Amino acid sequence: MLELNAAQIQMQQRAPDKQAALRSLADTLVADGLVMPGYLAGMQAREAQGSTYLGQGIAIPHGTPDTRDQVISTGVRLMQFPSGVDWGNGQRVYLAIAIAARSDEHLQLLQMLTRALGEGDLSEALRDAPDAEALVALLRGAPQELALDSQLVGLGLVAEDADDLAWQGIRLLKKAGCGGPGFAAGLLREPPLPLGDGLWLLHGEEGVGRPGLAFVTPETPLQHDAQPLAGLFCLASRGEAQRQTLERLCDLLIEGRGREFSQATSSRSVLEALGGELPVDWPSRRIVLANAHGLHARPAKVLSELAQSFDGDVRVRLPGDPGRGVSAKSLSRLLALGARRGQELEFIAEPSIAGDALPAVEAAVRAGLGEEVEPLPETPFAPPPIIEARVSLAAEVSPPLAPAAGARIQAVAAAPGIAIGPALVRVPLKMDFPQRGQGLAAERQRLAQALDEVVAQIQALVERSSEASIREIFITHQAMLRDPALHEDVGVRLDEGLSAEAAWIGEIEATAQRQEALHDALLAERAADLRDIGRRVLGHLLGVEAPVEPEQPYILVMDEVAPSDVASLDRDRVAGILTARGGATAHSAIIARALGIPAVVGAGEAVLALAPNTPLLLDGERGTLRVAPDAQAVEIARRQREASLQRQARADAERLQPAVTLDGRAVEVAANLGDTADSAAAVEQGAEGVGLLRTELVFMQHASAPDQASQEIEYRRALDALDGRPLVVRTLDVGGDKPLPYWPLPAEENPFLGLRGIRLSLQRPEVLETQLRALFASAEGRPLRVMFPMVGFVEEWRAARDMALRLREEIPVADLQLGIMVEVPSAALLAPVLAREVDFFSIGTNDLTQYALAIDRGHPTLSAQADGLHPAVLRLIQMTVEAAHAHGKWVGVCGELAGDTHAVPVLVGLGVDELSVSARSIALVKARVRELDFARSQLFAQQALNLESAAAVRALVEEHF
Ligand code: PEP
Ligand code: MG
């Protein structure tokens, strides 16, 4: 465990800003031999993921899991900043505790600090502390809350004698983190103190991790010092924490209520008597938090001030947490809850004030606690509440009736290919169950059996998974299921009379929420795993099983598929993907294309009601779904698949030939790349150049902005592989929905309409300048095309161009063209002006479509309509091409539309000179161009421009090609 002491503290430090403070802290860690210099990047990245501000003027900067290898030895270094450092979000830090930790030690420190910070505000005291000792005393001396909950009560324990019983109390305290090394010896050194009524008290201060009180009773009465021993209190004491509880205990004993302890049969009655658990009759209210950034400093402050205005206890806890929750009057405790938007909070108030306090709190929380809040969706994404009801097997979403056998559904083509197979429908299951069990033994047995069976099920998955990464996930799940600590904690809940389901899922949810509240990415991932196994076991207990995977390759049907879901699919088992929602430019669709899994998206909710194993036929090129197709349809599809495989084979054979229409117009077909390592493979797949190098991936692969030399390595690698073919590089396009961890940006209401692309680059010109230098230096006479993303104003283009031209004076480039991406409608509309100045345009149809049709490209339900073949988008493309050609400039298309075989005839007909597509699509796109007659395509494109919708354009293409 990390310890704090005066030698680690540097007093009276100054830092103009957070970055400077981080650098000083990192320098100290390096100088003291705790970390290597690379750790600073991890600290910066961690702040970019989420501020490490803890509350009360304290921040605890630390590295990310990626930079743990930079830690030489675990330790902490503290700096006091009496003038304060702005830590973002209006938070001022007077004490920064830099942590070098190889594992999760810093979480213990964080826990200790959040608990150590008292109800009052320490920040002024930290700022004014005269010396290091005073600072440590402040941190150590702050009142801590006494741990006292059901896990610290053990009733009717089998114990041979007083020592044996004492050890059991010690064990409970240790498990709760109250006792460290030396604690047990210290506690047992002093003789126990008789309290009367057979009750005794043991207490110790040595090795106390945090203060706590355990109470244990023996199964059969014992003797100590020739007196009865019916119950033993074991106190891990620290400071003032236990004062209130001990006073209360003395009062109870004086009142002659000692038997409530010595004869206690339930931990709840013990806790209620001692004030360790809230009396059941305290009124409560559950309210869902809607603040965009959760219960952060500002709203928490408003809430704590409101709670302080009541003359009585107002507490708040996360549902499922069996403890007392935290005082709503304490800012630091509220912050340590880590509650996010959508999180349900349970407010509990003392009966004397509840009538006023709870409505006032509810009104304030709903009104946003001083912030403007977006109302939450109907179903909050908070963890599902535990519902006391009968078992119901209904799906959480109640979709309309499943499409009938033979139905043909037109949806959105997301990844080409024809897939035939049984449906495996994955929808979240609703699982209701009674809270109270049928007896301890029976519930324990049910749970044990369910756990064994789930472990065995997972073992089968481990054995079947060919991908190592997937196997590892399942092995971790098995380890979690066997975790003895988890079993013990669930056991405590079972002891309280809960059903196996309620005890199990209650503990899982409480643990997951505690982990999430610590704001650590790694722990948050573990929380997701925990919930995953939680649901599995719960489903098993209720007989609500996750669907069994069919033996043969199946079609995965889901509401929406996250990119990580797609990336982790077993490609040998998943023949195709069908989703109820989503669009073609969603990331999951892009990944499905890259993996070569046919996918149809946005097919509507009805598909979620398909019966397991319903035969499905997907056409990922046309975006169609056939439900339970008849033999003839399957036969046709098989033939089509055969034909398309043959077409692919023919196209592959000619992939290195140019793409020239029947009447002699050449269209360049290039590759879209994110990783320069793929350049050589792209050339091998027929690329005549790289038409879009998305350099943000180059930046994302580094923990901090890559310097010129490391960027040069990347760009040279691409240029070398291209061997004289052109490289079109897009300068860094981050911001908005594509954050860079080390480039923190303020949160925006509408990131797609915010600070992204060139707008951001012009605000940080040094980054753009370094990138341009690296590009120019690596060109070495080879054809380099540089384009700027998201240009919407002529001034943006000119500022970027001027910078490039100035740098070109310094670093001559023989073959350079400068252009812009046309992604914003204003750029297309202004193309006649821009075309006078640029060397080329490259049309980013993904963004151009989203902005022209005002549909967020990632929108779960609307993005299916964001089709780049919409005539409105086609008109913008036409304007761009006409303007460019009028000035002798070339135009490419590098959005997903360029690789859509339905769109190729239209784009070629509109006069587009270059199509830049994913490497996998190059051969087919080239083959498609070769089938076209340019003159005919031109007429055809004119026809398309005059249609009314994307669907009409697609129908026209189907008819003619
Ligand atoms: C586009 O918007 O079409 C494009 C190619 O850029 P990205 O998909 O990277 O935003
Ligand atoms: Mg774009």
Short mmCIF file of N, CA and C in Angstrom, two decimals, residues 699 705-716 767 769-778 807 810-811:
data_model
loop_
_atom_site.label_atom_id
_atom_site.label_comp_id
_atom_site.label_asym_id
_atom_site.label_seq_id
_atom_site.Cartn_x
_atom_site.Cartn_y
_atom_site.Cartn_z
N PHE A 699 -0.97 9.57 -35.41
CA PHE A 699 -0.86 10.31 -34.15
C PHE A 699 -1.40 9.49 -32.98
N ALA A 705 2.18 13.74 -29.01
CA ALA A 705 2.27 14.11 -30.43
C ALA A 705 3.62 13.65 -30.99
N PRO A 706 3.60 12.86 -32.06
CA PRO A 706 4.88 12.37 -32.59
C PRO A 706 5.72 13.52 -33.14
N ASP A 707 7.02 13.48 -32.89
CA ASP A 707 7.87 14.57 -33.39
C ASP A 707 8.12 14.37 -34.88
N GLN A 708 8.86 15.33 -35.46
CA GLN A 708 9.06 15.29 -36.91
C GLN A 708 9.72 13.98 -37.35
N ALA A 709 10.75 13.57 -36.57
CA ALA A 709 11.49 12.38 -36.98
C ALA A 709 10.59 11.15 -36.99
N SER A 710 9.75 10.99 -35.95
CA SER A 710 8.93 9.76 -35.96
C SER A 710 7.86 9.83 -37.03
N GLN A 711 7.38 11.02 -37.35
CA GLN A 711 6.41 11.10 -38.45
C GLN A 711 7.08 10.79 -39.79
N GLU A 712 8.31 11.28 -39.94
CA GLU A 712 9.01 11.02 -41.21
C GLU A 712 9.10 9.53 -41.49
N ILE A 713 9.37 8.76 -40.41
CA ILE A 713 9.49 7.30 -40.60
C ILE A 713 8.20 6.76 -41.22
N GLU A 714 7.06 7.24 -40.69
CA GLU A 714 5.75 6.76 -41.19
C GLU A 714 5.57 7.13 -42.66
N TYR A 715 5.78 8.42 -42.98
CA TYR A 715 5.49 8.87 -44.35
C TYR A 715 6.46 8.25 -45.36
N ARG A 716 7.71 8.07 -44.92
CA ARG A 716 8.68 7.43 -45.82
C ARG A 716 8.25 6.00 -46.12
N VAL A 767 1.58 22.03 -34.36
CA VAL A 767 1.40 20.61 -34.68
C VAL A 767 1.33 20.44 -36.21
N GLU A 769 2.52 22.46 -38.40
CA GLU A 769 3.80 22.82 -38.98
C GLU A 769 4.76 21.62 -38.92
N THR A 770 4.79 20.96 -37.77
CA THR A 770 5.67 19.79 -37.65
C THR A 770 5.26 18.71 -38.64
N GLN A 771 3.95 18.55 -38.81
CA GLN A 771 3.50 17.51 -39.73
C GLN A 771 3.91 17.84 -41.16
N LEU A 772 3.74 19.10 -41.54
CA LEU A 772 4.11 19.48 -42.91
C LEU A 772 5.61 19.33 -43.14
N ARG A 773 6.38 19.73 -42.13
CA ARG A 773 7.84 19.57 -42.26
C ARG A 773 8.19 18.10 -42.48
N ALA A 774 7.56 17.23 -41.67
CA ALA A 774 7.86 15.80 -41.78
C ALA A 774 7.47 15.28 -43.17
N LEU A 775 6.32 15.75 -43.68
CA LEU A 775 5.87 15.30 -44.99
C LEU A 775 6.84 15.76 -46.08
N PHE A 776 7.21 17.04 -46.01
CA PHE A 776 8.08 17.58 -47.05
C PHE A 776 9.45 16.91 -47.01
N ALA A 777 9.94 16.71 -45.79
CA ALA A 777 11.28 16.11 -45.67
C ALA A 777 11.29 14.69 -46.19
N SER A 778 10.15 13.99 -46.06
CA SER A 778 10.18 12.58 -46.49
C SER A 778 9.87 12.41 -47.97
N LEU A 807 6.84 26.81 -45.57
CA LEU A 807 7.73 25.71 -45.19
C LEU A 807 8.42 25.11 -46.41
N GLU A 810 11.70 26.43 -47.10
CA GLU A 810 12.77 25.84 -46.28
C GLU A 810 13.12 24.43 -46.73
N ILE A 811 12.08 23.66 -47.03
CA ILE A 811 12.29 22.25 -47.39
C ILE A 811 11.71 22.04 -48.79
#
